[in-house]
Amino acid sequence: DAGITQSPRHKVTETGTPVTLRCHQTENHRYMYWYRQDPGHGLRLIHYSYGVKDTDKGEVSDGYSVSRSKTEDFLLTLESATSSQTSVYFCAISDEGKPSYEQYFGPGTRLTVT
Amino acid sequence: GEDVEQSLFLSVREGDSSVINCTYTDSSSTYLYWYKQEPGAGLQLLTYIFSNMDMKQDQRLTVLLNKKDKHLSLRIADTQTGDSAIYFCACASGNTGKLIFGQGTTLQVKP
């Protein structure tokens, strides 16, 4: 299994509070991604990173920001959580050396916003 | 935007073959993937196929690609109860490496 961990694994928070989710990898892969998974929608890309300090938006980026100050860590921040951000969040990584772009996923973080 | 569609549910008997289908709209997709998700877990890459291939076989798994119809399928031979999971089809969007996922097909395997 790819060395990807996510923390916390579960979190319950109140509407309006800031939340930061962390993804940590030990594979030294260049690309990192944040997805959310909701019933009926599959996985949708929130933000991704193609290197330290290099990030870009995905299809559902509103209300989220990211930072990547080290190769191994990719942080997802909800500045002011809303109930619509209740979801399961997955981090993924991929290796620029592979033309197949295959991504490997972390175990997920279940976030509940009350 | 680009879209990937899957049927939501499939039920088979243990020992039968399962076929999970997927259609996509992005004709520039270079790689197409199948992922498996067990309850409470992340996504596990099962296999992938390059767009210039028609078929790829890996043990009990066979992937068929019809590029003309933009149709991808995953066949699982001799389906076991341990194959019960959600299966996601995904396409690499152009040359960005970003993946577009289908909604997932829940495979139920009955003993």
PDB file of N, CA, C and O in Angstrom, chain A residues 13-65:
ATOM      1  N   THR A  13     -17.774  18.944  13.760  1.00  0.00           N
ATOM      2  CA  THR A  13     -17.537  20.342  14.047  1.00  0.00           C
ATOM      3  C   THR A  13     -18.833  21.124  13.857  1.00  0.00           C
ATOM      4  O   THR A  13     -19.793  20.613  13.268  1.00  0.00           O
ATOM      5  N   GLU A  14     -18.839  22.355  14.329  1.00  0.00           N
ATOM      6  CA  GLU A  14     -20.036  23.174  14.218  1.00  0.00           C
ATOM      7  C   GLU A  14     -19.941  24.125  13.032  1.00  0.00           C
ATOM      8  O   GLU A  14     -18.844  24.540  12.622  1.00  0.00           O
ATOM      9  N   THR A  15     -21.089  24.465  12.502  1.00  0.00           N
ATOM     10  CA  THR A  15     -21.148  25.431  11.405  1.00  0.00           C
ATOM     11  C   THR A  15     -20.423  26.713  11.779  1.00  0.00           C
ATOM     12  O   THR A  15     -20.573  27.220  12.894  1.00  0.00           O
ATOM     13  N   GLY A  16     -19.608  27.206  10.850  1.00  0.00           N
ATOM     14  CA  GLY A  16     -18.896  28.460  11.051  1.00  0.00           C
ATOM     15  C   GLY A  16     -17.497  28.315  11.613  1.00  0.00           C
ATOM     16  O   GLY A  16     -16.745  29.294  11.638  1.00  0.00           O
ATOM     17  N   THR A  17     -17.125  27.138  12.041  1.00  0.00           N
ATOM     18  CA  THR A  17     -15.781  26.952  12.603  1.00  0.00           C
ATOM     19  C   THR A  17     -14.798  26.576  11.502  1.00  0.00           C
ATOM     20  O   THR A  17     -15.179  25.945  10.511  1.00  0.00           O
ATOM     21  N   PRO A  18     -13.521  26.943  11.661  1.00  0.00           N
ATOM     22  CA  PRO A  18     -12.508  26.522  10.685  1.00  0.00           C
ATOM     23  C   PRO A  18     -12.081  25.084  10.952  1.00  0.00           C
ATOM     24  O   PRO A  18     -12.041  24.633  12.108  1.00  0.00           O
ATOM     25  N   VAL A  19     -11.767  24.380   9.882  1.00  0.00           N
ATOM     26  CA  VAL A  19     -11.335  22.987   9.987  1.00  0.00           C
ATOM     27  C   VAL A  19     -10.162  22.777   9.034  1.00  0.00           C
ATOM     28  O   VAL A  19     -10.199  23.248   7.892  1.00  0.00           O
ATOM     29  N   THR A  20      -9.136  22.071   9.494  1.00  0.00           N
ATOM     30  CA  THR A  20      -8.019  21.716   8.627  1.00  0.00           C
ATOM     31  C   THR A  20      -7.827  20.218   8.642  1.00  0.00           C
ATOM     32  O   THR A  20      -7.731  19.602   9.703  1.00  0.00           O
ATOM     33  N   LEU A  21      -7.782  19.643   7.455  1.00  0.00           N
ATOM     34  CA  LEU A  21      -7.511  18.221   7.290  1.00  0.00           C
ATOM     35  C   LEU A  21      -6.095  18.076   6.717  1.00  0.00           C
ATOM     36  O   LEU A  21      -5.675  18.859   5.862  1.00  0.00           O
ATOM     37  N   ARG A  22      -5.420  17.018   7.176  1.00  0.00           N
ATOM     38  CA  ARG A  22      -4.022  16.845   6.765  1.00  0.00           C
ATOM     39  C   ARG A  22      -3.860  15.542   5.997  1.00  0.00           C
ATOM     40  O   ARG A  22      -4.419  14.510   6.370  1.00  0.00           O
ATOM     41  N   CYS A  23      -3.077  15.618   4.939  1.00  0.00           N
ATOM     42  CA  CYS A  23      -2.672  14.436   4.190  1.00  0.00           C
ATOM     43  C   CYS A  23      -1.157  14.362   4.226  1.00  0.00           C
ATOM     44  O   CYS A  23      -0.479  15.353   3.922  1.00  0.00           O
ATOM     45  N   HIS A  24      -0.639  13.209   4.593  1.00  0.00           N
ATOM     46  CA  HIS A  24       0.805  13.014   4.699  1.00  0.00           C
ATOM     47  C   HIS A  24       1.207  11.796   3.885  1.00  0.00           C
ATOM     48  O   HIS A  24       0.606  10.734   3.995  1.00  0.00           O
ATOM     49  N   GLN A  25       2.256  11.954   3.049  1.00  0.00           N
ATOM     50  CA  GLN A  25       2.728  10.835   2.241  1.00  0.00           C
ATOM     51  C   GLN A  25       4.223  10.592   2.480  1.00  0.00           C
ATOM     52  O   GLN A  25       4.979  11.510   2.775  1.00  0.00           O
ATOM     53  N   THR A  26       4.596   9.340   2.349  1.00  0.00           N
ATOM     54  CA  THR A  26       6.004   8.969   2.518  1.00  0.00           C
ATOM     55  C   THR A  26       6.610   8.480   1.206  1.00  0.00           C
ATOM     56  O   THR A  26       7.691   7.888   1.199  1.00  0.00           O
ATOM     57  N   GLU A  27       5.904   8.716   0.091  1.00  0.00           N
ATOM     58  CA  GLU A  27       6.337   8.193  -1.213  1.00  0.00           C
ATOM     59  C   GLU A  27       7.142   9.203  -2.031  1.00  0.00           C
ATOM     60  O   GLU A  27       7.638   8.873  -3.109  1.00  0.00           O
ATOM     61  N   ASN A  28       7.218  10.438  -1.562  1.00  0.00           N
ATOM     62  CA  ASN A  28       7.920  11.494  -2.298  1.00  0.00           C
ATOM     63  C   ASN A  28       7.317  11.741  -3.681  1.00  0.00           C
ATOM     64  O   ASN A  28       8.028  12.125  -4.629  1.00  0.00           O
ATOM     65  N   HIS A  29       5.992  11.530  -3.807  1.00  0.00           N
ATOM     66  CA  HIS A  29       5.320  11.792  -5.074  1.00  0.00           C
ATOM     67  C   HIS A  29       5.057  13.282  -5.237  1.00  0.00           C
ATOM     68  O   HIS A  29       4.754  13.983  -4.262  1.00  0.00           O
ATOM     69  N   ARG A  30       5.131  13.718  -6.484  1.00  0.00           N
ATOM     70  CA  ARG A  30       4.982  15.151  -6.762  1.00  0.00           C
ATOM     71  C   ARG A  30       3.532  15.627  -6.656  1.00  0.00           C
ATOM     72  O   ARG A  30       3.267  16.712  -6.177  1.00  0.00           O
ATOM     73  N   TYR A  31       2.599  14.807  -7.163  1.00  0.00           N
ATOM     74  CA  TYR A  31       1.211  15.269  -7.259  1.00  0.00           C
ATOM     75  C   TYR A  31       0.387  14.796  -6.062  1.00  0.00           C
ATOM     76  O   TYR A  31       0.481  13.639  -5.642  1.00  0.00           O
ATOM     77  N   MET A  32      -0.426  15.700  -5.547  1.00  0.00           N
ATOM     78  CA  MET A  32      -1.349  15.353  -4.462  1.00  0.00           C
ATOM     79  C   MET A  32      -2.704  15.982  -4.755  1.00  0.00           C
ATOM     80  O   MET A  32      -2.788  17.053  -5.375  1.00  0.00           O
ATOM     81  N   TYR A  33      -3.758  15.311  -4.298  1.00  0.00           N
ATOM     82  CA  TYR A  33      -5.125  15.694  -4.642  1.00  0.00           C
ATOM     83  C   TYR A  33      -6.019  15.586  -3.413  1.00  0.00           C
ATOM     84  O   TYR A  33      -5.831  14.718  -2.564  1.00  0.00           O
ATOM     85  N   TRP A  34      -7.029  16.460  -3.376  1.00  0.00           N
ATOM     86  CA  TRP A  34      -8.098  16.330  -2.383  1.00  0.00           C
ATOM     87  C   TRP A  34      -9.416  16.139  -3.118  1.00  0.00           C
ATOM     88  O   TRP A  34      -9.756  16.911  -4.039  1.00  0.00           O
ATOM     89  N   TYR A  35     -10.160  15.085  -2.702  1.00  0.00           N
ATOM     90  CA  TYR A  35     -11.475  14.797  -3.246  1.00  0.00           C
ATOM     91  C   TYR A  35     -12.488  14.777  -2.103  1.00  0.00           C
ATOM     92  O   TYR A  35     -12.151  14.516  -0.959  1.00  0.00           O
ATOM     93  N   ARG A  36     -13.742  14.977  -2.477  1.00  0.00           N
ATOM     94  CA  ARG A  36     -14.818  14.670  -1.556  1.00  0.00           C
ATOM     95  C   ARG A  36     -15.710  13.613  -2.193  1.00  0.00           C
ATOM     96  O   ARG A  36     -15.891  13.576  -3.420  1.00  0.00           O
ATOM     97  N   GLN A  37     -16.257  12.748  -1.328  1.00  0.00           N
ATOM     98  CA  GLN A  37     -17.143  11.684  -1.797  1.00  0.00           C
ATOM     99  C   GLN A  37     -18.506  11.850  -1.171  1.00  0.00           C
ATOM    100  O   GLN A  37     -18.639  11.863   0.061  1.00  0.00           O
ATOM    101  N   ASP A  38     -19.512  11.955  -2.011  1.00  0.00           N
ATOM    102  CA  ASP A  38     -20.897  12.099  -1.567  1.00  0.00           C
ATOM    103  C   ASP A  38     -21.751  11.106  -2.330  1.00  0.00           C
ATOM    104  O   ASP A  38     -21.500  10.839  -3.508  1.00  0.00           O
ATOM    105  N   PRO A  39     -22.791  10.577  -1.685  1.00  0.00           N
ATOM    106  CA  PRO A  39     -23.670   9.610  -2.360  1.00  0.00           C
ATOM    107  C   PRO A  39     -24.216  10.173  -3.664  1.00  0.00           C
ATOM    108  O   PRO A  39     -24.672  11.319  -3.720  1.00  0.00           O
ATOM    109  N   GLY A  40     -24.142   9.367  -4.718  1.00  0.00           N
ATOM    110  CA  GLY A  40     -24.682   9.782  -6.009  1.00  0.00           C
ATOM    111  C   GLY A  40     -23.755  10.640  -6.840  1.00  0.00           C
ATOM    112  O   GLY A  40     -24.065  10.965  -7.985  1.00  0.00           O
ATOM    113  N   HIS A  41     -22.594  11.027  -6.265  1.00  0.00           N
ATOM    114  CA  HIS A  41     -21.677  11.910  -6.991  1.00  0.00           C
ATOM    115  C   HIS A  41     -20.309  11.301  -7.239  1.00  0.00           C
ATOM    116  O   HIS A  41     -19.470  11.915  -7.881  1.00  0.00           O
ATOM    117  N   GLY A  42     -20.063  10.120  -6.747  1.00  0.00           N
ATOM    118  CA  GLY A  42     -18.728   9.564  -6.898  1.00  0.00           C
ATOM    119  C   GLY A  42     -17.729  10.424  -6.145  1.00  0.00           C
ATOM    120  O   GLY A  42     -18.017  10.949  -5.075  1.00  0.00           O
ATOM    121  N   LEU A  43     -16.548  10.596  -6.721  1.00  0.00           N
ATOM    122  CA  LEU A  43     -15.536  11.462  -6.123  1.00  0.00           C
ATOM    123  C   LEU A  43     -15.400  12.714  -6.978  1.00  0.00           C
ATOM    124  O   LEU A  43     -15.325  12.625  -8.200  1.00  0.00           O
ATOM    125  N   ARG A  44     -15.323  13.849  -6.327  1.00  0.00           N
ATOM    126  CA  ARG A  44     -15.157  15.118  -7.029  1.00  0.00           C
ATOM    127  C   ARG A  44     -13.905  15.825  -6.527  1.00  0.00           C
ATOM    128  O   ARG A  44     -13.667  15.912  -5.329  1.00  0.00           O
ATOM    129  N   LEU A  45     -13.138  16.334  -7.468  1.00  0.00           N
ATOM    130  CA  LEU A  45     -11.853  16.946  -7.138  1.00  0.00           C
ATOM    131  C   LEU A  45     -12.058  18.337  -6.552  1.00  0.00           C
ATOM    132  O   LEU A  45     -12.753  19.184  -7.139  1.00  0.00           O
ATOM    133  N   ILE A  46     -11.422  18.592  -5.408  1.00  0.00           N
ATOM    134  CA  ILE A  46     -11.541  19.891  -4.746  1.00  0.00           C
ATOM    135  C   ILE A  46     -10.372  20.788  -5.150  1.00  0.00           C
ATOM    136  O   ILE A  46     -10.541  21.889  -5.680  1.00  0.00           O
ATOM    137  N   HIS A  47      -9.170  20.333  -4.849  1.00  0.00           N
ATOM    138  CA  HIS A  47      -7.935  21.035  -5.223  1.00  0.00           C
ATOM    139  C   HIS A  47      -6.861  19.988  -5.478  1.00  0.00           C
ATOM    140  O   HIS A  47      -6.961  18.859  -5.000  1.00  0.00           O
ATOM    141  N   TYR A  48      -5.830  20.400  -6.193  1.00  0.00           N
ATOM    142  CA  TYR A  48      -4.694  19.519  -6.361  1.00  0.00           C
ATOM    143  C   TYR A  48      -3.401  20.322  -6.343  1.00  0.00           C
ATOM    144  O   TYR A  48      -3.414  21.563  -6.467  1.00  0.00           O
ATOM    145  N   SER A  49      -2.301  19.594  -6.195  1.00  0.00           N
ATOM    146  CA  SER A  49      -0.987  20.234  -6.126  1.00  0.00           C
ATOM    147  C   SER A  49      -0.029  19.484  -7.041  1.00  0.00           C
ATOM    148  O   SER A  49       0.000  18.246  -7.047  1.00  0.00           O
ATOM    149  N   TYR A  50       0.745  20.236  -7.797  1.00  0.00           N
ATOM    150  CA  TYR A  50       1.739  19.635  -8.681  1.00  0.00           C
ATOM    151  C   TYR A  50       3.157  19.950  -8.237  1.00  0.00           C
ATOM    152  O   TYR A  50       4.102  19.830  -9.010  1.00  0.00           O
ATOM    153  N   GLY A  51       3.288  20.362  -6.997  1.00  0.00           N
ATOM    154  CA  GLY A  51       4.596  20.589  -6.407  1.00  0.00           C
ATOM    155  C   GLY A  51       4.462  21.492  -5.192  1.00  0.00           C
ATOM    156  O   GLY A  51       3.390  22.036  -4.928  1.00  0.00           O
ATOM    157  N   VAL A  52       5.577  21.640  -4.472  1.00  0.00           N
ATOM    158  CA  VAL A  52       5.564  22.505  -3.287  1.00  0.00           C
ATOM    159  C   VAL A  52       5.169  23.919  -3.703  1.00  0.00           C
ATOM    160  O   VAL A  52       5.713  24.469  -4.660  1.00  0.00           O
ATOM    161  N   LYS A  53       4.184  24.434  -3.019  1.00  0.00           N
ATOM    162  CA  LYS A  53       3.620  25.771  -3.229  1.00  0.00           C
ATOM    163  C   LYS A  53       2.887  25.931  -4.565  1.00  0.00           C
ATOM    164  O   LYS A  53       2.456  27.039  -4.902  1.00  0.00           O
ATOM    165  N   ASP A  54       2.723  24.853  -5.314  1.00  0.00           N
ATOM    166  CA  ASP A  54       2.002  24.906  -6.585  1.00  0.00           C
ATOM    167  C   ASP A  54       0.689  24.151  -6.450  1.00  0.00           C
ATOM    168  O   ASP A  54       0.677  22.923  -6.321  1.00  0.00           O
ATOM    169  N   THR A  55      -0.428  24.918  -6.484  1.00  0.00           N
ATOM    170  CA  THR A  55      -1.728  24.291  -6.333  1.00  0.00           C
ATOM    171  C   THR A  55      -2.692  24.867  -7.359  1.00  0.00           C
ATOM    172  O   THR A  55      -2.452  25.947  -7.926  1.00  0.00           O
ATOM    173  N   ASP A  56      -3.786  24.148  -7.586  1.00  0.00           N
ATOM    174  CA  ASP A  56      -4.802  24.631  -8.524  1.00  0.00           C
ATOM    175  C   ASP A  56      -6.159  24.106  -8.088  1.00  0.00           C
ATOM    176  O   ASP A  56      -6.254  23.152  -7.306  1.00  0.00           O
ATOM    177  N   LYS A  57      -7.204  24.730  -8.622  1.00  0.00           N
ATOM    178  CA  LYS A  57      -8.561  24.381  -8.227  1.00  0.00           C
ATOM    179  C   LYS A  57      -9.084  23.203  -9.019  1.00  0.00           C
ATOM    180  O   LYS A  57      -8.756  23.021 -10.196  1.00  0.00           O
ATOM    181  N   GLY A  58      -9.951  22.443  -8.355  1.00  0.00           N
ATOM    182  CA  GLY A  58     -10.697  21.401  -9.022  1.00  0.00           C
ATOM    183  C   GLY A  58     -12.110  21.858  -9.300  1.00  0.00           C
ATOM    184  O   GLY A  58     -12.404  23.060  -9.320  1.00  0.00           O
ATOM    185  N   GLU A  59     -13.012  20.918  -9.482  1.00  0.00           N
ATOM    186  CA  GLU A  59     -14.376  21.255  -9.896  1.00  0.00           C
ATOM    187  C   GLU A  59     -15.260  21.764  -8.759  1.00  0.00           C
ATOM    188  O   GLU A  59     -16.279  22.406  -9.029  1.00  0.00           O
ATOM    189  N   VAL A  60     -14.906  21.494  -7.495  1.00  0.00           N
ATOM    190  CA  VAL A  60     -15.753  21.912  -6.370  1.00  0.00           C
ATOM    191  C   VAL A  60     -14.903  22.629  -5.323  1.00  0.00           C
ATOM    192  O   VAL A  60     -14.897  22.271  -4.149  1.00  0.00           O
ATOM    193  N   SER A  61     -14.194  23.675  -5.714  1.00  0.00           N
ATOM    194  CA  SER A  61     -13.229  24.326  -4.829  1.00  0.00           C
ATOM    195  C   SER A  61     -13.817  25.425  -3.935  1.00  0.00           C
ATOM    196  O   SER A  61     -13.170  25.844  -2.971  1.00  0.00           O
ATOM    197  N   ASP A  62     -15.029  25.878  -4.217  1.00  0.00           N
ATOM    198  CA  ASP A  62     -15.597  26.974  -3.418  1.00  0.00           C
ATOM    199  C   ASP A  62     -15.713  26.588  -1.953  1.00  0.00           C
ATOM    200  O   ASP A  62     -16.261  25.540  -1.616  1.00  0.00           O
ATOM    201  N   GLY A  63     -15.204  27.458  -1.059  1.00  0.00           N
ATOM    202  CA  GLY A  63     -15.278  27.209   0.375  1.00  0.00           C
ATOM    203  C   GLY A  63     -14.094  26.443   0.926  1.00  0.00           C
ATOM    204  O   GLY A  63     -14.027  26.201   2.127  1.00  0.00           O
ATOM    205  N   TYR A  64     -13.145  26.092   0.042  1.00  0.00           N
ATOM    206  CA  TYR A  64     -11.960  25.323   0.449  1.00  0.00           C
ATOM    207  C   TYR A  64     -10.688  26.051   0.020  1.00  0.00           C
ATOM    208  O   TYR A  64     -10.654  26.681  -1.039  1.00  0.00           O
ATOM    209  N   SER A  65      -9.647  25.911   0.832  1.00  0.00           N
ATOM    210  CA  SER A  65      -8.319  26.361   0.426  1.00  0.00           C
ATOM    211  C   SER A  65      -7.318  25.266   0.774  1.00  0.00           C
ATOM    212  O   SER A  65      -7.612  24.379   1.577  1.00  0.00           O
TER     213      SER A  65
END
